[in-house]
Every structure is written in C-alpha cells, then in structure tokens.
Short mmCIF file of N, CA and C in Angstrom, two decimals:
data_model
loop_
_atom_site.label_atom_id
_atom_site.label_comp_id
_atom_site.label_asym_id
_atom_site.label_seq_id
_atom_site.Cartn_x
_atom_site.Cartn_y
_atom_site.Cartn_z
N ILE T 302 62.04 12.00 49.00
CA ILE T 302 61.48 12.39 47.71
C ILE T 302 62.11 13.70 47.24
N SER T 303 62.30 14.64 48.16
CA SER T 303 62.87 15.93 47.75
C SER T 303 64.29 15.76 47.23
N GLY T 304 65.05 14.80 47.79
CA GLY T 304 66.40 14.55 47.30
C GLY T 304 66.38 14.04 45.87
N LEU T 305 65.47 13.13 45.57
CA LEU T 305 65.32 12.60 44.22
C LEU T 305 64.91 13.72 43.26
N MET T 306 63.96 14.54 43.69
CA MET T 306 63.51 15.65 42.87
C MET T 306 64.68 16.60 42.58
N ASN T 307 65.46 16.91 43.60
CA ASN T 307 66.59 17.82 43.42
C ASN T 307 67.64 17.25 42.48
N ASP T 308 67.84 15.92 42.52
CA ASP T 308 68.78 15.28 41.60
C ASP T 308 68.35 15.52 40.15
N TYR T 309 67.06 15.34 39.88
CA TYR T 309 66.57 15.55 38.52
C TYR T 309 66.59 17.03 38.15
N LEU T 310 66.14 17.87 39.04
CA LEU T 310 66.13 19.31 38.74
C LEU T 310 67.52 19.84 38.46
N SER T 311 68.51 19.32 39.17
CA SER T 311 69.88 19.81 39.04
C SER T 311 70.56 19.33 37.76
N ASN T 312 70.05 18.28 37.15
CA ASN T 312 70.64 17.74 35.92
C ASN T 312 70.41 18.73 34.78
N PRO T 313 71.47 19.32 34.24
CA PRO T 313 71.29 20.33 33.18
C PRO T 313 70.71 19.77 31.88
N ARG T 314 70.65 18.44 31.75
CA ARG T 314 70.06 17.84 30.55
C ARG T 314 68.55 17.62 30.68
N CYS T 315 68.01 17.84 31.88
CA CYS T 315 66.58 17.63 32.11
C CYS T 315 65.78 18.90 31.84
N VAL T 316 64.66 18.74 31.18
CA VAL T 316 63.69 19.82 31.04
C VAL T 316 62.79 19.76 32.27
N ILE T 317 62.55 20.91 32.87
CA ILE T 317 61.73 20.97 34.07
C ILE T 317 60.31 21.36 33.68
N LEU T 318 59.36 20.47 33.92
CA LEU T 318 57.96 20.78 33.72
C LEU T 318 57.41 21.22 35.07
N ALA T 319 57.24 22.53 35.22
CA ALA T 319 56.73 23.10 36.47
C ALA T 319 55.21 23.13 36.39
N VAL T 320 54.59 22.03 36.80
CA VAL T 320 53.14 21.85 36.68
C VAL T 320 52.44 22.56 37.83
N GLN T 321 51.46 23.39 37.46
CA GLN T 321 50.77 24.23 38.44
C GLN T 321 49.30 24.35 38.04
N PRO T 322 48.38 24.02 38.94
CA PRO T 322 46.96 24.24 38.62
C PRO T 322 46.67 25.73 38.42
N CYS T 323 45.79 26.02 37.50
CA CYS T 323 45.43 27.41 37.20
C CYS T 323 44.77 28.13 38.37
N ASN T 324 44.16 27.37 39.27
CA ASN T 324 43.42 27.99 40.37
C ASN T 324 44.28 28.17 41.62
N VAL T 325 45.61 28.07 41.47
CA VAL T 325 46.55 28.29 42.56
C VAL T 325 47.51 29.39 42.14
N ASP T 326 47.90 30.25 43.08
CA ASP T 326 48.77 31.39 42.78
C ASP T 326 50.09 30.92 42.18
N PHE T 327 50.33 31.28 40.94
CA PHE T 327 51.51 30.85 40.21
C PHE T 327 52.79 31.40 40.83
N HIS T 328 52.77 32.64 41.25
CA HIS T 328 53.98 33.31 41.72
C HIS T 328 54.48 32.76 43.05
N ASN T 329 53.67 32.03 43.78
CA ASN T 329 54.09 31.42 45.05
C ASN T 329 54.28 29.91 44.92
N SER T 330 54.47 29.43 43.71
CA SER T 330 54.59 28.01 43.44
C SER T 330 55.90 27.45 43.97
N GLN T 331 55.82 26.35 44.72
CA GLN T 331 57.03 25.70 45.24
C GLN T 331 57.88 25.13 44.11
N ILE T 332 57.25 24.46 43.12
CA ILE T 332 58.03 23.87 42.04
C ILE T 332 58.72 24.95 41.24
N LEU T 333 58.07 26.08 41.01
CA LEU T 333 58.71 27.15 40.27
C LEU T 333 59.89 27.72 41.07
N SER T 334 59.73 27.84 42.36
CA SER T 334 60.81 28.31 43.21
C SER T 334 62.01 27.37 43.15
N GLU T 335 61.73 26.07 43.23
CA GLU T 335 62.80 25.07 43.15
C GLU T 335 63.46 25.08 41.77
N ALA T 336 62.67 25.23 40.73
CA ALA T 336 63.20 25.25 39.37
C ALA T 336 64.12 26.46 39.16
N LYS T 337 63.73 27.61 39.69
CA LYS T 337 64.55 28.81 39.50
C LYS T 337 65.88 28.73 40.24
N LYS T 338 65.95 27.90 41.27
CA LYS T 338 67.22 27.72 41.98
C LYS T 338 68.25 27.05 41.08
N VAL T 339 67.81 26.10 40.27
CA VAL T 339 68.73 25.34 39.42
C VAL T 339 68.71 25.81 37.96
N ASP T 340 67.73 26.60 37.61
CA ASP T 340 67.60 27.13 36.25
C ASP T 340 67.23 28.62 36.34
N PRO T 341 68.13 29.44 36.90
CA PRO T 341 67.78 30.84 37.14
C PRO T 341 67.48 31.65 35.87
N GLU T 342 68.01 31.22 34.75
CA GLU T 342 67.74 31.92 33.48
C GLU T 342 66.54 31.33 32.75
N THR T 343 65.90 30.36 33.36
CA THR T 343 64.69 29.68 32.85
C THR T 343 64.85 29.21 31.40
N LYS T 344 65.99 28.65 31.11
CA LYS T 344 66.26 28.14 29.76
C LYS T 344 65.71 26.74 29.53
N ARG T 345 65.45 26.00 30.62
CA ARG T 345 64.98 24.62 30.48
C ARG T 345 63.74 24.33 31.31
N THR T 346 63.04 25.38 31.71
CA THR T 346 61.82 25.23 32.50
C THR T 346 60.60 25.60 31.65
N ILE T 347 59.61 24.73 31.65
CA ILE T 347 58.32 25.00 30.99
C ILE T 347 57.24 24.99 32.07
N PRO T 348 56.69 26.15 32.39
CA PRO T 348 55.53 26.15 33.30
C PRO T 348 54.32 25.55 32.57
N VAL T 349 53.73 24.52 33.16
CA VAL T 349 52.56 23.87 32.57
C VAL T 349 51.37 24.16 33.48
N LEU T 350 50.44 24.93 32.97
CA LEU T 350 49.23 25.30 33.71
C LEU T 350 48.17 24.23 33.46
N THR T 351 47.55 23.75 34.53
CA THR T 351 46.54 22.70 34.41
C THR T 351 45.22 23.15 35.03
N LYS T 352 44.21 22.37 34.80
CA LYS T 352 42.87 22.59 35.36
C LYS T 352 42.28 23.96 35.01
N PRO T 353 42.32 24.33 33.73
CA PRO T 353 41.75 25.63 33.35
C PRO T 353 40.25 25.72 33.56
N ASP T 354 39.60 24.58 33.70
CA ASP T 354 38.16 24.56 33.94
C ASP T 354 37.81 24.91 35.38
N LEU T 355 38.82 25.01 36.26
CA LEU T 355 38.56 25.32 37.67
C LEU T 355 38.90 26.77 38.03
N ILE T 356 39.21 27.58 37.05
CA ILE T 356 39.52 28.98 37.31
C ILE T 356 38.26 29.69 37.80
N ASP T 357 38.40 30.49 38.84
CA ASP T 357 37.27 31.27 39.34
C ASP T 357 36.77 32.22 38.25
N ASP T 358 35.45 32.42 38.20
CA ASP T 358 34.87 33.36 37.24
C ASP T 358 35.56 34.71 37.37
N GLY T 359 35.95 35.25 36.23
CA GLY T 359 36.62 36.54 36.21
C GLY T 359 38.13 36.45 36.23
N GLY T 360 38.67 35.26 36.52
CA GLY T 360 40.12 35.09 36.59
C GLY T 360 40.75 34.59 35.30
N GLU T 361 39.94 34.30 34.32
CA GLU T 361 40.45 33.70 33.08
C GLU T 361 41.45 34.60 32.34
N MET T 362 41.17 35.90 32.29
CA MET T 362 42.07 36.79 31.54
C MET T 362 43.44 36.87 32.19
N GLY T 363 43.50 36.86 33.52
CA GLY T 363 44.78 36.87 34.20
C GLY T 363 45.59 35.62 33.90
N VAL T 364 44.92 34.47 33.84
CA VAL T 364 45.61 33.22 33.51
C VAL T 364 46.03 33.23 32.05
N LYS T 365 45.20 33.79 31.18
CA LYS T 365 45.56 33.89 29.77
C LYS T 365 46.82 34.74 29.61
N GLU T 366 46.89 35.86 30.31
CA GLU T 366 48.08 36.71 30.25
C GLU T 366 49.31 35.96 30.76
N LEU T 367 49.14 35.15 31.79
CA LEU T 367 50.24 34.34 32.31
C LEU T 367 50.68 33.34 31.25
N LEU T 368 49.75 32.64 30.63
CA LEU T 368 50.05 31.66 29.58
C LEU T 368 50.81 32.30 28.43
N LEU T 369 50.44 33.52 28.09
CA LEU T 369 51.09 34.22 26.98
C LEU T 369 52.40 34.87 27.38
N GLY T 370 52.78 34.72 28.65
CA GLY T 370 54.05 35.27 29.12
C GLY T 370 54.03 36.75 29.39
N LEU T 371 52.86 37.32 29.62
CA LEU T 371 52.72 38.77 29.81
C LEU T 371 52.75 39.18 31.27
N LYS T 372 52.67 38.22 32.20
CA LYS T 372 52.52 38.56 33.62
C LYS T 372 53.67 38.12 34.50
N THR T 373 54.74 37.62 33.92
CA THR T 373 55.84 37.10 34.74
C THR T 373 57.13 37.11 33.95
N ASP T 374 58.18 36.58 34.57
CA ASP T 374 59.46 36.48 33.89
C ASP T 374 59.31 35.67 32.60
N SER T 375 60.23 35.92 31.70
CA SER T 375 60.24 35.18 30.44
C SER T 375 60.80 33.77 30.66
N PHE T 376 60.22 32.82 29.98
CA PHE T 376 60.71 31.44 29.98
C PHE T 376 61.08 31.11 28.54
N ASP T 377 62.33 30.71 28.31
CA ASP T 377 62.79 30.47 26.95
C ASP T 377 61.92 29.48 26.19
N LEU T 378 61.42 28.46 26.88
CA LEU T 378 60.61 27.44 26.23
C LEU T 378 59.12 27.75 26.30
N GLY T 379 58.77 28.90 26.87
CA GLY T 379 57.38 29.33 26.94
C GLY T 379 56.57 28.57 27.98
N PHE T 380 55.32 28.96 28.08
CA PHE T 380 54.34 28.32 28.94
C PHE T 380 53.56 27.29 28.13
N HIS T 381 52.77 26.49 28.85
CA HIS T 381 51.87 25.56 28.19
C HIS T 381 50.66 25.34 29.09
N MET T 382 49.54 24.93 28.50
CA MET T 382 48.33 24.65 29.28
C MET T 382 47.73 23.33 28.83
N CYS T 383 47.38 22.50 29.81
CA CYS T 383 46.72 21.22 29.56
C CYS T 383 45.48 21.10 30.44
N LYS T 384 44.54 20.31 29.97
CA LYS T 384 43.35 20.01 30.76
C LYS T 384 43.18 18.50 30.78
N GLY T 385 43.43 17.91 31.91
CA GLY T 385 43.29 16.46 32.04
C GLY T 385 41.86 16.04 32.29
N ARG T 386 41.67 14.74 32.36
CA ARG T 386 40.34 14.21 32.67
C ARG T 386 40.01 14.47 34.14
N GLY T 387 38.80 14.87 34.41
CA GLY T 387 38.36 15.11 35.78
C GLY T 387 37.91 13.81 36.43
N GLN T 388 37.53 13.92 37.69
CA GLN T 388 37.15 12.73 38.44
C GLN T 388 35.94 12.02 37.83
N ALA T 389 34.97 12.79 37.34
CA ALA T 389 33.78 12.17 36.73
C ALA T 389 34.17 11.34 35.51
N ALA T 390 35.10 11.87 34.71
CA ALA T 390 35.56 11.14 33.52
C ALA T 390 36.30 9.87 33.92
N LEU T 391 37.10 9.96 34.95
CA LEU T 391 37.82 8.77 35.43
C LEU T 391 36.85 7.73 35.98
N ASN T 392 35.85 8.21 36.72
CA ASN T 392 34.86 7.29 37.29
C ASN T 392 34.04 6.58 36.21
N SER T 393 33.86 7.25 35.08
CA SER T 393 33.09 6.64 33.99
C SER T 393 33.99 5.89 33.01
N ASN T 394 35.25 5.69 33.39
CA ASN T 394 36.21 4.95 32.58
C ASN T 394 36.47 5.58 31.21
N GLU T 395 36.43 6.91 31.16
CA GLU T 395 36.76 7.60 29.91
C GLU T 395 38.19 7.25 29.52
N SER T 396 38.39 6.89 28.27
CA SER T 396 39.72 6.52 27.81
C SER T 396 40.61 7.76 27.66
N ILE T 397 41.89 7.52 27.57
CA ILE T 397 42.82 8.63 27.35
C ILE T 397 42.51 9.33 26.04
N ASP T 398 42.24 8.55 24.97
CA ASP T 398 41.90 9.15 23.68
C ASP T 398 40.66 10.03 23.76
N GLU T 399 39.64 9.55 24.49
CA GLU T 399 38.43 10.36 24.67
C GLU T 399 38.75 11.63 25.46
N GLY T 400 39.59 11.49 26.47
CA GLY T 400 40.00 12.65 27.26
C GLY T 400 40.74 13.68 26.41
N LEU T 401 41.60 13.22 25.52
CA LEU T 401 42.33 14.14 24.64
C LEU T 401 41.37 14.86 23.69
N LYS T 402 40.34 14.16 23.23
CA LYS T 402 39.33 14.79 22.36
C LYS T 402 38.55 15.84 23.14
N HIS T 403 38.20 15.53 24.39
CA HIS T 403 37.48 16.51 25.21
C HIS T 403 38.37 17.72 25.52
N GLU T 404 39.65 17.47 25.76
CA GLU T 404 40.57 18.57 26.01
C GLU T 404 40.64 19.50 24.79
N GLU T 405 40.79 18.92 23.61
CA GLU T 405 40.85 19.71 22.38
C GLU T 405 39.56 20.50 22.17
N SER T 406 38.43 19.86 22.41
CA SER T 406 37.15 20.53 22.29
C SER T 406 37.03 21.69 23.28
N PHE T 407 37.49 21.48 24.51
CA PHE T 407 37.46 22.53 25.53
C PHE T 407 38.23 23.76 25.04
N PHE T 408 39.45 23.56 24.56
CA PHE T 408 40.27 24.69 24.13
C PHE T 408 39.73 25.34 22.85
N ASN T 409 39.06 24.57 22.01
CA ASN T 409 38.50 25.12 20.76
C ASN T 409 37.18 25.85 20.97
N ASN T 410 36.49 25.57 22.08
CA ASN T 410 35.15 26.12 22.26
C ASN T 410 34.96 27.01 23.48
N THR T 411 35.98 27.17 24.29
CA THR T 411 35.85 27.90 25.54
C THR T 411 36.71 29.16 25.53
N GLU T 412 36.09 30.30 25.82
CA GLU T 412 36.85 31.54 25.95
C GLU T 412 37.51 31.58 27.31
N PRO T 413 38.66 32.17 27.42
CA PRO T 413 39.40 32.90 26.38
C PRO T 413 40.36 32.03 25.58
N TRP T 414 40.34 30.71 25.81
CA TRP T 414 41.32 29.82 25.17
C TRP T 414 41.12 29.71 23.67
N ARG T 415 39.88 29.73 23.22
CA ARG T 415 39.65 29.58 21.78
C ARG T 415 40.16 30.78 20.97
N SER T 416 40.35 31.92 21.63
CA SER T 416 40.83 33.11 20.92
C SER T 416 42.35 33.25 20.94
N ILE T 417 43.05 32.30 21.54
CA ILE T 417 44.52 32.34 21.55
C ILE T 417 45.01 31.93 20.17
N GLU T 418 45.78 32.81 19.55
CA GLU T 418 46.26 32.54 18.19
C GLU T 418 47.28 31.42 18.13
N ASP T 419 48.20 31.38 19.08
CA ASP T 419 49.24 30.35 19.08
C ASP T 419 48.68 29.08 19.72
N ARG T 420 48.10 28.24 18.89
CA ARG T 420 47.44 27.02 19.37
C ARG T 420 48.45 26.01 19.94
N LYS T 421 49.74 26.21 19.65
CA LYS T 421 50.77 25.30 20.16
C LYS T 421 50.93 25.40 21.67
N LEU T 422 50.35 26.42 22.30
CA LEU T 422 50.43 26.59 23.76
C LEU T 422 49.43 25.72 24.50
N LEU T 423 48.51 25.10 23.77
CA LEU T 423 47.36 24.44 24.39
C LEU T 423 47.33 22.95 24.08
N GLY T 424 47.06 22.15 25.11
CA GLY T 424 46.77 20.74 24.90
C GLY T 424 47.95 19.80 25.09
N THR T 425 47.61 18.61 25.51
CA THR T 425 48.59 17.57 25.76
C THR T 425 49.32 17.15 24.48
N LYS T 426 48.59 17.05 23.38
CA LYS T 426 49.23 16.65 22.12
C LYS T 426 50.31 17.66 21.72
N ASN T 427 50.02 18.95 21.87
CA ASN T 427 51.02 19.96 21.52
C ASN T 427 52.20 19.96 22.48
N LEU T 428 51.95 19.63 23.74
CA LEU T 428 53.06 19.53 24.70
C LEU T 428 53.98 18.37 24.31
N ARG T 429 53.39 17.27 23.88
CA ARG T 429 54.20 16.13 23.43
C ARG T 429 55.10 16.54 22.27
N VAL T 430 54.55 17.27 21.32
CA VAL T 430 55.33 17.73 20.16
C VAL T 430 56.45 18.66 20.62
N LYS T 431 56.12 19.60 21.49
CA LYS T 431 57.12 20.55 21.99
C LYS T 431 58.28 19.80 22.64
N LEU T 432 57.96 18.82 23.48
CA LEU T 432 59.00 18.07 24.18
C LEU T 432 59.81 17.21 23.22
N ALA T 433 59.16 16.62 22.23
CA ALA T 433 59.87 15.78 21.25
C ALA T 433 60.86 16.62 20.43
N GLN T 434 60.51 17.86 20.18
CA GLN T 434 61.39 18.74 19.39
C GLN T 434 62.63 19.17 20.16
N LEU T 435 62.63 18.99 21.46
CA LEU T 435 63.78 19.38 22.28
C LEU T 435 64.88 18.35 22.26
N GLN T 436 64.61 17.16 21.79
CA GLN T 436 65.61 16.09 21.81
C GLN T 436 66.74 16.35 20.86
#
C-alpha cells in the first residue's frame, strides 16, 4: 500500500489531500510528513482537517488558527475543514445529502467556525469547488 501511495504522491500532477482529524496532533502527521517529502514547497498539498466535533474543549481556537494558516508553514492551496457523518448518522442510514446539510448547519451554528469570514475553507461542498477549480 505504501508503494502505491508513494506513486501517487510523487506524481507532480496529483493534488495531495493530507487528511487529518482535528483531535490528532497535526505537526506529527505521517501523511503531512510524506507529502512534504515530495512537495517540499507545499504547492500541491491541501491539509484537510476532519472531525471538528471531536476537538477537546478549549482546543478549538488552536485548530481555528491552524485552519487559517496561522500556526504552521504556508500551503499555497490553503487548508480546509470537513465534518463527515458520524457513526450514529451512518447507523440511522442518514443520506449523503442529509449529512451535507448537517455539516453546513454545524459550521454555520458552531463557534468558532461560524465566525470564520472565509467560508470557502469549510465544508465538503466548498472542497469540491476548490478541487474542480484546479483542473
């Protein structure tokens, strides 16, 4: 699997989505480490932070600063944050469309995400747009 991953990461035409849960230390991320080996100038890497609902109380502002690019190296394509459906939603057969509506509601109603001015950093729909614009 690592050989296949390295083949894709090494391809200069591939955008690297470095997906990392918000409740795990970003700076010690294996995928970010691997991405920086093949993209040291971070021109084609997008760190995607997930599971913002699992951040420990009091840690939200640190993650917000990370999302806004204030706590780490610069990434040309910026950061992004998504919130997928949780296990309860999957168990209740929540549809993808319902999950996307819940994700949008979460970012619109939950601090500190609702106070982020650049709404393009948040949500699966905005990530799709960002990726489509890279073609």
